[in-house]
Amino acid sequence: MLIVMKADAAQEDINRVCDLVRDMGLTPHAMPGPSRLAIGITGNTEPIDPDRLSILPGVIEVIRVTRPYKLTSRDMKPDNTVLTIAGVELGGRDIVVIAGPCAVESREQMVETAQRLKELGAHMLRGGAFKPRTSPYAFQGLGRKGLEILAEARAATGLPIVTEALSTDEIDLVAEVADVIQIGARNMQNYALLKRAGQCGKPVLLKRGMAATFEEFLLAAEYIMSEGNHKVILCERGIRTFSDYSRFTLDLSVVPELKRISHLPVVVDPSHAAGRRDIVIPLARAAIAAGADGLMVEAHPDPNQALSDGPQTLSLEMFDELMEELRMIVPAVKRNSLPTL
Amino acid sequence: MLIVMKADAAQEDINRVCDLVRDMGLTPHAMPGPSRLAIGITGNTEPIDPDRLSILPGVIEVIRVTRPYKLTSRDMKPDNTVLTIAGVELGGRDIVVIAGPCAVESREQMVETAQRLKELGAHMLRGGAFKPRTSPYAFQGLGRKGLEILAEARAATGLPIVTEALSTDEIDLVAEVADVIQIGARNMQNYALLKRAGQCGKPVLLKRGMAATFEEFLLAAEYIMSEGNHKVILCERGIRTFSDYSRFTLDLSVVPELKRISHLPVVVDPSHAAGRRDIVIPLARAAIAAGADGLMVEAHPDPNQALSDGPQTLSLEMFDELMEELRMIVPAVKRNSLPTL
Amino acid sequence: MLIVMKADAAQEDINRVCDLVRDMGLTPHAMPGPSRLAIGITGNTEPIDPDRLSILPGVIEVIRVTRPYKLTSRDMKPDNTVLTIAGVELGGRDIVVIAGPCAVESREQMVETAQRLKELGAHMLRGGAFKPRTSPYAFQGLGRKGLEILAEARAATGLPIVTEALSTDEIDLVAEVADVIQIGARNMQNYALLKRAGQCGKPVLLKRGMAATFEEFLLAAEYIMSEGNHKVILCERGIRTFSDYSRFTLDLSVVPELKRISHLPVVVDPSHAAGRRDIVIPLARAAIAAGADGLMVEAHPDPNQALSDGPQTLSLEMFDELMEELRMIVPAVKRNSLPTL
Amino acid sequence: MLIVMKADAAQEDINRVCDLVRDMGLTPHAMPGPSRLAIGITGNTEPIDPDRLSILPGVIEVIRVTRPYKLTSRDMKPDNTVLTIAGVELGGRDIVVIAGPCAVESREQMVETAQRLKELGAHMLRGGAFKPRTSPYAFQGLGRKGLEILAEARAATGLPIVTEALSTDEIDLVAEVADVIQIGARNMQNYALLKRAGQCGKPVLLKRGMAATFEEFLLAAEYIMSEGNHKVILCERGIRTFSDYSRFTLDLSVVPELKRISHLPVVVDPSHAAGRRDIVIPLARAAIAAGADGLMVEAHPDPNQALSDGPQTLSLEMFDELMEELRMIVPAVKRNSLPTL
């Protein structure tokens, strides 16, 4: 930790800072410069709130050197975390594709879609039983009934299920059926939900909040891990920017940076970022080329009839085309060819 | 609703759109232009999902004319909503100041602070018993014990209490003590929490999410109101932008726009936007000058010892100065002088 | 300057950094911490490019302690810069209002408008002869003819003229007529133009770029000042964010921060930020309440007939109302009442 | 064009709008809805400023249906523009890689680098003689001398030259040497420079401004084309967002959208977006996977000694690795293998 003092800080201001640092059990090191004095601090500064120091008279700035996340970091666990979910390895050498409709709509739709997606090469099935909707007047999902349908689709195909829990009220219900519990972007800082996800034992796919910094994203994962659940999957799904021709701006730079700093698997959801079907396939290719461990895409046999997110949902023909193109990109990122079930 | 067709749309594309519109019980009006055709739609288009139309062949864009929020809108209720909370009127001609420490720390701190703030002119008392923290390793609040302390502070001063509920697990507990339940920025789209807030009967202060658009903000309020609770207070607290010298960018333009579109009271929290004490007072003055109905500011007898948010917390001397300056601004916005208790 | 080393940096990496620092004529100070080593650097680090160090093996981060701007800073000049422009003092105790139409349209319009605005209390006259337009097909201004008209309006009223120069090709022409040369937001990093503005001797009103950080804004002013022209006025006019109901997001926090760090006068342009007339007056009041030295607003006798920016332009009746309200706010910010000519 | 009226608009308001529309030589079509009236307009609405209508009493909103850009649009020219620059085809089936140091530093450095890059497969050479720098105190480039060196590097290798012009003062000088004139992100709305670039006859590589919307980007290209120069290359280089771990956020969604709306070639600069060497290669792969026609990357034989942008500059070994990986991605986007000179 480094404390930068004002050019005109009085000696008593400097002494006050050094005294407080010593009171905290740490060691201050005065470093005079040509125009200002800086005070380096050694010792275990992790529990120190920099704000305690930044508000003292004469202080311009307190610079924290260590990072606030721990369990998510490669400093703590240098090797990749590889999750095995119903036989599918995520975070290792395989590229994993999670596909399915935005929302569970009916038994027929879901089972048939799951079968078709499996034939086309999907490794996991997504589908929302509980849907977060911006408007209270929009379709909110089938709820418990949707979960039952997802269980049937898994029974019929063997595909593991990824589905969202919206609140602590329903997470236990979701955990009974889901192979992976999804925490949505709007809930990335719903700390009660994160803690419960950390207690449920199931793998958790955590979507980046639309305004989450890199640090906030990892700290949200840290909430889950600090409850003892180390099976966390990080998912980039687009951030909110001024740019207005796509729904969100997919931030693919985050993929190599997450892989560098964290040992957790990283997947990308191009569907919600794009908001438009015609941009989904190029972004999906780009995500894999950028080094993601997998994708989550919306696909539906008849997107124009989908009850939600229709415009950004791929038809099965487009999904087939996507899988074909991914197979060609995989070697460039030194991955295995896509796994087959 | 207006459907814009591609320049080269085939007649059958146009017919398909018109047929679907008629199937929906609406009337299409073809409007040929020099380069493109547009199709106007009349009838009750509110329940129509524009996506059903935007994905048809030949369609470029579907433009929705009506707004998705209803109960929050002046279209529905032209007059200002004025809430009376333990004798304090919010949303009428008075300017209301909510003040207090970020977190409840101890009985002595809270009761004494409440007494001092009341003497200086504050109308409501804020203080967090349950605290949302970015890191799982930071102080999370006193919880139930904090609520008891807030109740004592109210008993001692008569000031109504504003305090945050973080999850559906604890909202009933919070509602027993709080005069106003706060929903924080990170929970603005925690729909389960919004619904429960809509059922609890207490006034709800809803903070704008750090990446929430105007429409999303009003729709979050709509979630609360659609459960039957019309006592909602909107609170601007800064949005996330590229700008890096303040914690968030306070978006004061939203104040007149919210007042224009909605009948709900609007307050501004300059403390969280600034993240720095020295900017709080200028922003507080500006918020009132922009037309806000009130302020929520952090104040503490010894900010440098505060357990959280110290750097952005006003000392009581600064709070006194702020109240003094506000009294001079109030006439310029044609409000009553500040109310006294 | 502080260099943070990786947890596993080899001793030779540390030595390499220290050697390079000594080669630069500076002194390295090793500061061991519990998990990492940091190296403090003392001596004159200003000319050092941190990138030279950040790319060495074993280095995580280089933190610059001193700020890159100098002439714009209060470190260099503690007292406010007060400019006297044709008798109007800007940056002192007066609040200065610059008003006028977006574009110069005709002799009659301009002279009459100037006379009316003067009667209503405006201190300077704005009007564009050269107009920056997003589309090449939009009205580009009257050019040289517009400058002549501005000179006539000044002759008729005594109001000093603020008008924009778009390029080095025309800045000398503009400087012949203008009392203050405006550099627009889109040209804030047009360095050739900034340098020429720094050589022209006239006061320069520099608008913040729509994506400019605080540091970039001051460095743009530094370009002008480093050419010897210290008469610079900083103007906040809104930044580009995701928020979509106003044209830009007016960042009023920047006002107290600019006043704290820099000695230069600060004005605010609420018209371009709002993009809508009905938000201009609340934002103008807020800007003064936040501590700005002045305002620049668009006003026109018949805004609905204005050739550009009509929707954000105040009528003269609205301008009169604004001046009335400002007079009430001025005492709250401890300023003189508005100056009269 | 569509005009949406307020729910309570008076008949005289509606008549006023219709009359003005007819005065403009257009035809109004009243479209009554359940709660509001909309007025469709047909005829040639392109020259109409929507602001003329939006400010009339009773009007809520004016919605423009046609797009403001023309020459850049596929509506005007459905086929891809393919530029042939010293034998290199850009915008066709080949993927083109432009590489070189940020700044021209010396004859030896430039000629040797050019030779090495050519051997490794680069198709064009980049290098700045005039450098835009945020601080007036940073290295500003070798200027005219730098252009001479670039000409020598071309003579030695046959690689065409891409170099930046910063102002109208020097563009003719740059045009004498450059095969492609670069307009930087900070100058994307420097309209005087765009017009002169449109008159110079040389191909122009136009970088997207850091806060430019899709429409503004194409309108900047439109400025160049409207002067008669149709040889424009669009370059995405990252936008400014809240995200702080990369210098800018590379917006790869823009690639398929630009290719869909415009016929112009699209290249991506991952170096400036990343600001960090270790992210450049993943982003470069992603850009090609997203459908870009080419890349512009910074490469230098000894990046740690580079006079500017060292941290984001690839070594030649990294550049070699990048080219190897690109060769594997090219088939997935149905392009030819990379061209060889």
Tab-separated table of C-alpha atoms in Angstrom, chain C residues 135-316:
chain	number	residue	atom	x	y	z
C	135	SER	CA	-23.591	14.994	-41.459
C	136	PRO	CA	-21.893	16.536	-44.509
C	137	TYR	CA	-25.347	17.336	-45.837
C	138	ALA	CA	-26.384	19.617	-42.938
C	139	PHE	CA	-26.137	23.443	-42.835
C	140	GLN	CA	-22.451	24.252	-42.265
C	141	GLY	CA	-22.742	27.894	-41.181
C	142	LEU	CA	-22.341	31.224	-42.982
C	143	GLY	CA	-18.553	31.235	-42.615
C	144	ARG	CA	-16.746	34.557	-43.211
C	145	LYS	CA	-20.073	36.314	-43.691
C	146	GLY	CA	-21.162	35.072	-40.271
C	147	LEU	CA	-18.060	36.594	-38.683
C	148	GLU	CA	-18.893	39.976	-40.185
C	149	ILE	CA	-22.375	39.779	-38.751
C	150	LEU	CA	-20.994	38.933	-35.313
C	151	ALA	CA	-18.741	41.980	-35.493
C	152	GLU	CA	-21.786	44.127	-36.225
C	153	ALA	CA	-23.699	42.636	-33.318
C	154	ARG	CA	-20.802	43.505	-31.038
C	155	ALA	CA	-20.616	47.026	-32.399
C	156	ALA	CA	-24.334	47.452	-31.773
C	157	THR	CA	-24.337	46.100	-28.200
C	158	GLY	CA	-20.826	46.067	-26.776
C	159	LEU	CA	-21.221	42.384	-25.960
C	160	PRO	CA	-17.998	40.431	-26.455
C	161	ILE	CA	-18.234	37.576	-28.963
C	162	VAL	CA	-17.615	33.849	-28.399
C	163	THR	CA	-17.424	31.889	-31.649
C	164	GLU	CA	-15.928	28.622	-32.782
C	165	ALA	CA	-12.900	27.899	-34.953
C	166	LEU	CA	-13.053	24.492	-36.596
C	167	SER	CA	-9.633	24.248	-38.179
C	168	THR	CA	-6.218	25.813	-38.484
C	169	ASP	CA	-7.265	27.071	-41.917
C	170	GLU	CA	-9.702	29.561	-40.468
C	171	ILE	CA	-8.544	30.248	-36.939
C	172	ASP	CA	-6.761	33.486	-37.864
C	173	LEU	CA	-9.896	34.741	-39.530
C	174	VAL	CA	-11.938	33.871	-36.450
C	175	ALA	CA	-9.379	35.473	-34.146
C	176	GLU	CA	-9.798	38.799	-35.943
C	177	VAL	CA	-13.417	39.012	-34.811
C	178	ALA	CA	-13.798	36.811	-31.754
C	179	ASP	CA	-13.214	38.037	-28.229
C	180	VAL	CA	-13.129	34.392	-27.193
C	181	ILE	CA	-12.312	31.549	-29.584
C	182	GLN	CA	-14.269	28.401	-28.928
C	183	ILE	CA	-12.745	24.967	-29.493
C	184	GLY	CA	-15.569	22.443	-29.757
C	185	ALA	CA	-15.880	19.062	-28.072
C	186	ARG	CA	-15.105	17.178	-31.298
C	187	ASN	CA	-11.835	19.092	-31.623
C	188	MET	CA	-10.666	18.776	-28.017
C	189	GLN	CA	-7.852	16.494	-29.148
C	190	ASN	CA	-7.183	18.218	-32.481
C	191	TYR	CA	-3.678	19.066	-31.380
C	192	ALA	CA	-2.772	21.207	-34.373
C	193	LEU	CA	-5.783	23.409	-33.636
C	194	LEU	CA	-4.965	23.572	-29.921
C	195	LYS	CA	-1.423	24.708	-30.655
C	196	ARG	CA	-2.606	27.411	-33.027
C	197	ALA	CA	-5.130	28.541	-30.440
C	198	GLY	CA	-2.223	28.738	-28.047
C	199	GLN	CA	-0.403	31.081	-30.411
C	200	CYS	CA	-3.288	33.396	-31.270
C	201	GLY	CA	-3.308	35.403	-28.056
C	202	LYS	CA	-7.099	35.488	-27.696
C	203	PRO	CA	-8.881	33.804	-24.770
C	204	VAL	CA	-9.902	30.266	-25.658
C	205	LEU	CA	-13.053	28.487	-24.440
C	206	LEU	CA	-12.206	24.780	-24.566
C	207	LYS	CA	-15.085	22.332	-24.501
C	208	ARG	CA	-14.569	18.935	-22.915
C	209	GLY	CA	-14.614	16.102	-25.433
C	210	MET	CA	-17.576	13.794	-25.121
C	211	ALA	CA	-15.329	10.937	-24.024
C	212	ALA	CA	-12.550	12.932	-22.380
C	213	THR	CA	-11.318	11.929	-18.962
C	214	PHE	CA	-10.500	14.613	-16.416
C	215	GLU	CA	-6.792	14.237	-17.190
C	216	GLU	CA	-7.254	14.394	-20.954
C	217	PHE	CA	-9.342	17.551	-20.581
C	218	LEU	CA	-6.645	19.324	-18.584
C	219	LEU	CA	-3.917	18.082	-20.937
C	220	ALA	CA	-5.826	19.587	-23.866
C	221	ALA	CA	-5.824	22.902	-21.989
C	222	GLU	CA	-2.145	22.296	-21.314
C	223	TYR	CA	-1.509	22.175	-25.100
C	224	ILE	CA	-2.905	25.693	-25.408
C	225	MET	CA	-1.076	27.015	-22.349
C	226	SER	CA	2.239	25.427	-23.295
C	227	GLU	CA	2.242	27.664	-26.389
C	228	GLY	CA	2.145	30.704	-24.127
C	229	ASN	CA	-1.556	31.485	-24.029
C	230	HIS	CA	-2.738	31.289	-20.424
C	231	LYS	CA	-6.237	32.646	-21.118
C	232	VAL	CA	-8.137	29.368	-21.179
C	233	ILE	CA	-11.742	28.759	-20.095
C	234	LEU	CA	-12.807	25.170	-19.397
C	235	CYS	CA	-16.326	24.180	-20.480
C	236	GLU	CA	-18.240	21.056	-19.439
C	237	ARG	CA	-20.928	20.185	-22.015
C	238	GLY	CA	-21.919	16.594	-21.268
C	239	ILE	CA	-20.255	13.240	-21.756
C	240	ARG	CA	-21.368	10.244	-23.736
C	241	THR	CA	-22.869	7.482	-21.612
C	242	PHE	CA	-25.414	4.694	-22.068
C	243	SER	CA	-28.176	7.014	-20.864
C	244	ASP	CA	-30.492	7.779	-23.739
C	245	TYR	CA	-33.171	10.263	-22.714
C	246	SER	CA	-30.847	13.282	-22.837
C	247	ARG	CA	-28.381	13.866	-25.667
C	248	PHE	CA	-25.371	13.671	-23.352
C	249	THR	CA	-24.982	13.245	-19.590
C	250	LEU	CA	-23.983	16.532	-17.991
C	251	ASP	CA	-21.187	15.703	-15.551
C	252	LEU	CA	-21.568	18.379	-12.908
C	253	SER	CA	-19.197	16.661	-10.469
C	254	VAL	CA	-16.444	17.885	-12.725
C	255	VAL	CA	-17.117	21.490	-11.756
C	256	PRO	CA	-15.888	21.335	-8.132
C	257	GLU	CA	-13.091	18.977	-9.128
C	258	LEU	CA	-11.828	21.313	-11.878
C	259	LYS	CA	-12.020	24.237	-9.469
C	260	ARG	CA	-10.019	22.254	-6.917
C	261	ILE	CA	-7.248	21.032	-9.226
C	262	SER	CA	-7.031	23.920	-11.686
C	263	HIS	CA	-6.979	27.703	-11.409
C	264	LEU	CA	-8.785	28.194	-14.722
C	265	PRO	CA	-12.379	29.493	-15.011
C	266	VAL	CA	-15.063	26.841	-15.516
C	267	VAL	CA	-18.307	27.330	-17.425
C	268	VAL	CA	-21.079	24.873	-18.207
C	269	ASP	CA	-23.086	24.454	-21.416
C	270	PRO	CA	-26.385	22.807	-20.447
C	271	SER	CA	-27.914	23.222	-23.916
C	272	HIS	CA	-25.789	20.678	-25.772
C	273	ALA	CA	-25.878	18.232	-22.870
C	274	ALA	CA	-29.670	18.293	-22.692
C	275	GLY	CA	-30.514	18.385	-26.355
C	276	ARG	CA	-33.966	19.395	-25.144
C	277	ARG	CA	-35.143	22.813	-24.119
C	278	ASP	CA	-37.213	21.644	-21.146
C	279	ILE	CA	-34.167	20.286	-19.319
C	280	VAL	CA	-31.906	23.271	-20.001
C	281	ILE	CA	-33.129	25.575	-17.235
C	282	PRO	CA	-32.952	22.996	-14.393
C	283	LEU	CA	-29.439	22.039	-15.517
C	284	ALA	CA	-28.375	25.671	-15.772
C	285	ARG	CA	-29.516	26.305	-12.205
C	286	ALA	CA	-27.732	23.141	-11.091
C	287	ALA	CA	-24.495	24.150	-12.793
C	288	ILE	CA	-24.327	27.429	-10.919
C	289	ALA	CA	-25.302	25.699	-7.681
C	290	ALA	CA	-22.419	23.267	-8.262
C	291	GLY	CA	-19.969	26.181	-8.382
C	292	ALA	CA	-19.482	27.028	-12.057
C	293	ASP	CA	-18.154	30.482	-12.933
C	294	GLY	CA	-20.610	30.884	-15.752
C	295	LEU	CA	-22.944	29.409	-18.310
C	296	MET	CA	-23.144	29.158	-22.050
C	297	VAL	CA	-26.716	28.711	-23.292
C	298	GLU	CA	-28.442	28.758	-26.634
C	299	ALA	CA	-31.218	31.327	-26.954
C	300	HIS	CA	-33.124	32.581	-30.002
C	301	PRO	CA	-36.132	34.865	-30.514
C	302	ASP	CA	-37.971	32.089	-32.356
C	303	PRO	CA	-36.343	28.741	-31.583
C	304	ASN	CA	-38.798	26.849	-33.750
C	305	GLN	CA	-37.403	28.638	-36.781
C	306	ALA	CA	-33.726	28.242	-35.817
C	307	LEU	CA	-31.584	26.691	-38.554
C	308	SER	CA	-29.830	24.393	-36.095
C	309	ASP	CA	-30.280	23.067	-32.556
C	310	GLY	CA	-33.810	24.456	-32.333
C	311	PRO	CA	-35.108	21.889	-29.834
C	312	GLN	CA	-32.473	22.725	-27.239
C	313	THR	CA	-32.639	26.493	-27.735
C	314	LEU	CA	-34.381	28.693	-25.171
C	315	SER	CA	-36.845	31.327	-26.245
C	316	LEU	CA	-36.128	34.820	-24.917
